[in-house]
JSON list of C-alpha atoms in Angstrom, two decimals:
[
{"chain": "A", "resi": 873, "resn": "UNK", "atom": "CA", "xyz": [-23.41, 25.38, 13.37]},
{"chain": "A", "resi": 874, "resn": "UNK", "atom": "CA", "xyz": [-27.02, 26.37, 13.91]},
{"chain": "A", "resi": 875, "resn": "UNK", "atom": "CA", "xyz": [-29.22, 23.86, 15.73]},
{"chain": "A", "resi": 876, "resn": "UNK", "atom": "CA", "xyz": [-32.00, 22.39, 13.54]},
{"chain": "A", "resi": 877, "resn": "UNK", "atom": "CA", "xyz": [-35.56, 22.27, 14.89]},
{"chain": "A", "resi": 878, "resn": "UNK", "atom": "CA", "xyz": [-35.65, 18.54, 15.69]},
{"chain": "A", "resi": 879, "resn": "UNK", "atom": "CA", "xyz": [-33.25, 16.22, 17.50]},
{"chain": "A", "resi": 880, "resn": "UNK", "atom": "CA", "xyz": [-33.23, 13.87, 14.50]},
{"chain": "A", "resi": 881, "resn": "UNK", "atom": "CA", "xyz": [-32.16, 16.66, 12.12]},
{"chain": "A", "resi": 882, "resn": "UNK", "atom": "CA", "xyz": [-29.48, 17.79, 14.56]},
{"chain": "A", "resi": 883, "resn": "UNK", "atom": "CA", "xyz": [-28.12, 14.22, 14.87]},
{"chain": "A", "resi": 884, "resn": "UNK", "atom": "CA", "xyz": [-27.98, 13.93, 11.08]},
{"chain": "A", "resi": 885, "resn": "UNK", "atom": "CA", "xyz": [-26.19, 17.27, 10.81]},
{"chain": "A", "resi": 886, "resn": "UNK", "atom": "CA", "xyz": [-23.61, 16.15, 13.37]},
{"chain": "A", "resi": 887, "resn": "UNK", "atom": "CA", "xyz": [-23.03, 12.86, 11.52]},
{"chain": "A", "resi": 888, "resn": "UNK", "atom": "CA", "xyz": [-22.61, 14.77, 8.23]},
{"chain": "A", "resi": 889, "resn": "UNK", "atom": "CA", "xyz": [-20.09, 17.08, 9.93]},
{"chain": "A", "resi": 890, "resn": "UNK", "atom": "CA", "xyz": [-18.09, 14.09, 11.19]},
{"chain": "A", "resi": 891, "resn": "UNK", "atom": "CA", "xyz": [-17.98, 12.59, 7.70]},
{"chain": "A", "resi": 892, "resn": "UNK", "atom": "CA", "xyz": [-16.91, 15.89, 6.17]},
{"chain": "A", "resi": 893, "resn": "UNK", "atom": "CA", "xyz": [-13.89, 16.40, 8.44]},
{"chain": "A", "resi": 894, "resn": "UNK", "atom": "CA", "xyz": [-12.91, 12.77, 9.14]},
{"chain": "A", "resi": 895, "resn": "UNK", "atom": "CA", "xyz": [-9.23, 11.96, 8.68]},
{"chain": "A", "resi": 896, "resn": "UNK", "atom": "CA", "xyz": [-8.27, 9.73, 5.77]},
{"chain": "A", "resi": 897, "resn": "UNK", "atom": "CA", "xyz": [-6.98, 6.29, 6.75]},
{"chain": "A", "resi": 898, "resn": "UNK", "atom": "CA", "xyz": [-4.23, 4.55, 4.82]},
{"chain": "A", "resi": 899, "resn": "UNK", "atom": "CA", "xyz": [-1.91, 1.58, 5.07]},
{"chain": "A", "resi": 900, "resn": "UNK", "atom": "CA", "xyz": [1.77, 1.50, 4.24]},
{"chain": "A", "resi": 901, "resn": "UNK", "atom": "CA", "xyz": [2.35, -1.81, 2.48]},
{"chain": "A", "resi": 902, "resn": "UNK", "atom": "CA", "xyz": [5.75, -3.34, 1.86]},
{"chain": "A", "resi": 903, "resn": "UNK", "atom": "CA", "xyz": [6.47, -5.46, -1.20]},
{"chain": "A", "resi": 904, "resn": "UNK", "atom": "CA", "xyz": [9.45, -7.54, -2.24]},
{"chain": "A", "resi": 905, "resn": "UNK", "atom": "CA", "xyz": [10.22, -9.91, -5.05]},
{"chain": "A", "resi": 906, "resn": "UNK", "atom": "CA", "xyz": [10.83, -13.35, -3.54]},
{"chain": "A", "resi": 907, "resn": "UNK", "atom": "CA", "xyz": [11.88, -14.75, -6.91]},
{"chain": "A", "resi": 908, "resn": "UNK", "atom": "CA", "xyz": [11.57, -13.46, -10.47]},
{"chain": "A", "resi": 909, "resn": "UNK", "atom": "CA", "xyz": [7.92, -12.76, -11.21]},
{"chain": "A", "resi": 910, "resn": "UNK", "atom": "CA", "xyz": [6.68, -13.58, -7.68]},
{"chain": "A", "resi": 911, "resn": "UNK", "atom": "CA", "xyz": [6.04, -10.83, -5.15]},
{"chain": "A", "resi": 912, "resn": "UNK", "atom": "CA", "xyz": [5.11, -10.95, -1.49]},
{"chain": "A", "resi": 913, "resn": "UNK", "atom": "CA", "xyz": [3.74, -8.15, 0.65]},
{"chain": "A", "resi": 914, "resn": "UNK", "atom": "CA", "xyz": [2.53, -7.13, 4.08]},
{"chain": "A", "resi": 915, "resn": "UNK", "atom": "CA", "xyz": [0.97, -4.19, 5.90]},
{"chain": "A", "resi": 916, "resn": "UNK", "atom": "CA", "xyz": [3.83, -2.43, 7.69]},
{"chain": "A", "resi": 917, "resn": "UNK", "atom": "CA", "xyz": [1.94, 0.52, 9.18]},
{"chain": "A", "resi": 918, "resn": "UNK", "atom": "CA", "xyz": [-1.35, 2.38, 9.44]},
{"chain": "A", "resi": 919, "resn": "UNK", "atom": "CA", "xyz": [-1.74, 6.12, 9.04]},
{"chain": "A", "resi": 920, "resn": "UNK", "atom": "CA", "xyz": [-4.24, 8.94, 9.48]},
{"chain": "A", "resi": 921, "resn": "UNK", "atom": "CA", "xyz": [-4.06, 12.08, 7.36]},
{"chain": "A", "resi": 922, "resn": "UNK", "atom": "CA", "xyz": [-5.76, 15.19, 8.75]},
{"chain": "A", "resi": 923, "resn": "UNK", "atom": "CA", "xyz": [-6.54, 17.43, 5.77]},
{"chain": "A", "resi": 924, "resn": "UNK", "atom": "CA", "xyz": [-3.56, 19.71, 5.26]},
{"chain": "A", "resi": 925, "resn": "UNK", "atom": "CA", "xyz": [-2.26, 19.01, 8.76]},
{"chain": "A", "resi": 926, "resn": "UNK", "atom": "CA", "xyz": [0.07, 16.38, 10.18]},
{"chain": "A", "resi": 927, "resn": "UNK", "atom": "CA", "xyz": [0.03, 12.69, 9.35]},
{"chain": "A", "resi": 928, "resn": "UNK", "atom": "CA", "xyz": [0.16, 10.14, 12.18]},
{"chain": "A", "resi": 929, "resn": "UNK", "atom": "CA", "xyz": [1.67, 6.74, 11.39]},
{"chain": "A", "resi": 930, "resn": "UNK", "atom": "CA", "xyz": [1.78, 3.68, 13.66]},
{"chain": "A", "resi": 931, "resn": "UNK", "atom": "CA", "xyz": [3.62, 0.48, 12.82]},
{"chain": "A", "resi": 932, "resn": "UNK", "atom": "CA", "xyz": [1.35, -2.51, 12.27]},
{"chain": "A", "resi": 933, "resn": "UNK", "atom": "CA", "xyz": [2.59, -4.14, 15.48]},
{"chain": "A", "resi": 934, "resn": "UNK", "atom": "CA", "xyz": [1.88, -0.93, 17.43]},
{"chain": "A", "resi": 935, "resn": "UNK", "atom": "CA", "xyz": [5.45, -0.49, 18.72]},
{"chain": "A", "resi": 936, "resn": "UNK", "atom": "CA", "xyz": [6.44, 2.56, 16.68]},
{"chain": "A", "resi": 937, "resn": "UNK", "atom": "CA", "xyz": [4.77, 5.89, 16.02]},
{"chain": "A", "resi": 938, "resn": "UNK", "atom": "CA", "xyz": [5.70, 8.97, 14.03]},
{"chain": "A", "resi": 939, "resn": "UNK", "atom": "CA", "xyz": [4.22, 12.30, 13.00]},
{"chain": "A", "resi": 940, "resn": "UNK", "atom": "CA", "xyz": [5.09, 13.37, 9.45]},
{"chain": "A", "resi": 941, "resn": "UNK", "atom": "CA", "xyz": [4.31, 16.21, 7.04]},
{"chain": "A", "resi": 942, "resn": "UNK", "atom": "CA", "xyz": [2.73, 13.98, 4.39]},
{"chain": "A", "resi": 943, "resn": "UNK", "atom": "CA", "xyz": [1.74, 10.34, 3.86]},
{"chain": "A", "resi": 944, "resn": "UNK", "atom": "CA", "xyz": [4.44, 10.00, 1.18]},
{"chain": "A", "resi": 945, "resn": "UNK", "atom": "CA", "xyz": [7.12, 10.71, 3.78]},
{"chain": "A", "resi": 946, "resn": "UNK", "atom": "CA", "xyz": [6.23, 7.40, 5.46]},
{"chain": "A", "resi": 947, "resn": "UNK", "atom": "CA", "xyz": [7.44, 5.55, 2.37]},
{"chain": "A", "resi": 948, "resn": "UNK", "atom": "CA", "xyz": [11.04, 6.52, 3.19]},
{"chain": "A", "resi": 949, "resn": "UNK", "atom": "CA", "xyz": [10.82, 4.74, 6.55]},
{"chain": "A", "resi": 950, "resn": "UNK", "atom": "CA", "xyz": [9.51, 1.49, 5.07]},
{"chain": "A", "resi": 951, "resn": "UNK", "atom": "CA", "xyz": [11.61, 1.15, 1.88]},
{"chain": "A", "resi": 952, "resn": "UNK", "atom": "CA", "xyz": [14.85, -0.81, 2.22]},
{"chain": "A", "resi": 953, "resn": "UNK", "atom": "CA", "xyz": [17.64, -1.64, -0.21]},
{"chain": "A", "resi": 954, "resn": "UNK", "atom": "CA", "xyz": [17.04, 1.36, -2.45]},
{"chain": "A", "resi": 955, "resn": "UNK", "atom": "CA", "xyz": [13.94, -0.24, -3.91]},
{"chain": "A", "resi": 956, "resn": "UNK", "atom": "CA", "xyz": [15.86, -2.39, -6.41]},
{"chain": "A", "resi": 957, "resn": "UNK", "atom": "CA", "xyz": [15.85, -6.06, -5.34]},
{"chain": "A", "resi": 958, "resn": "UNK", "atom": "CA", "xyz": [14.91, -4.77, -1.90]},
{"chain": "A", "resi": 959, "resn": "UNK", "atom": "CA", "xyz": [11.72, -3.85, -0.12]},
{"chain": "A", "resi": 960, "resn": "UNK", "atom": "CA", "xyz": [9.54, -1.14, -1.63]},
{"chain": "A", "resi": 961, "resn": "UNK", "atom": "CA", "xyz": [6.62, 0.61, 0.04]},
{"chain": "A", "resi": 962, "resn": "UNK", "atom": "CA", "xyz": [3.32, 1.95, -1.28]},
{"chain": "A", "resi": 963, "resn": "UNK", "atom": "CA", "xyz": [0.27, 3.69, 0.18]},
{"chain": "A", "resi": 964, "resn": "UNK", "atom": "CA", "xyz": [-3.13, 2.01, 0.09]},
{"chain": "A", "resi": 965, "resn": "UNK", "atom": "CA", "xyz": [-6.03, 4.32, 1.01]},
{"chain": "A", "resi": 966, "resn": "UNK", "atom": "CA", "xyz": [-9.21, 3.04, 2.63]},
{"chain": "A", "resi": 967, "resn": "UNK", "atom": "CA", "xyz": [-12.42, 4.23, 0.98]},
{"chain": "A", "resi": 968, "resn": "UNK", "atom": "CA", "xyz": [-14.79, 6.44, 2.87]},
{"chain": "A", "resi": 969, "resn": "UNK", "atom": "CA", "xyz": [-17.72, 4.36, 4.10]},
{"chain": "A", "resi": 970, "resn": "UNK", "atom": "CA", "xyz": [-20.31, 7.02, 3.43]},
{"chain": "A", "resi": 971, "resn": "UNK", "atom": "CA", "xyz": [-22.02, 6.56, 6.79]},
{"chain": "A", "resi": 972, "resn": "UNK", "atom": "CA", "xyz": [-21.74, 7.64, 10.41]},
{"chain": "A", "resi": 973, "resn": "UNK", "atom": "CA", "xyz": [-23.56, 6.60, 13.55]},
{"chain": "A", "resi": 974, "resn": "UNK", "atom": "CA", "xyz": [-23.68, 7.34, 17.27]},
{"chain": "A", "resi": 975, "resn": "UNK", "atom": "CA", "xyz": [-23.96, 3.61, 18.01]},
{"chain": "A", "resi": 976, "resn": "UNK", "atom": "CA", "xyz": [-20.56, 1.94, 18.35]},
{"chain": "A", "resi": 977, "resn": "UNK", "atom": "CA", "xyz": [-22.08, -1.46, 17.59]},
{"chain": "A", "resi": 978, "resn": "UNK", "atom": "CA", "xyz": [-23.22, -0.17, 14.19]},
{"chain": "A", "resi": 979, "resn": "UNK", "atom": "CA", "xyz": [-19.89, 1.45, 13.35]},
{"chain": "A", "resi": 980, "resn": "UNK", "atom": "CA", "xyz": [-17.53, -0.25, 10.92]}
]
């Protein structure tokens, strides 16, 4: 990366770089049917996907961690009962915010 002529331009370029290579954040949510036609759900884990690289997943309570080849592999760990009348899992991806800052107080 070539340094722009002003500190402001350089800071903007660094923020753009961070946004371009930021990992994607997702949640693994579990769902179950509590009675016919009524579902319940919860966030079971959080994950970070690094481009084509590994996926890091941490349980929502922070007690378990795993490194997987893909986000979809996490679904196996959080689905119980074969999916029928049991607990199923899905991925929910967080949207990119579209902004970056050096100031922690301004960060989302």
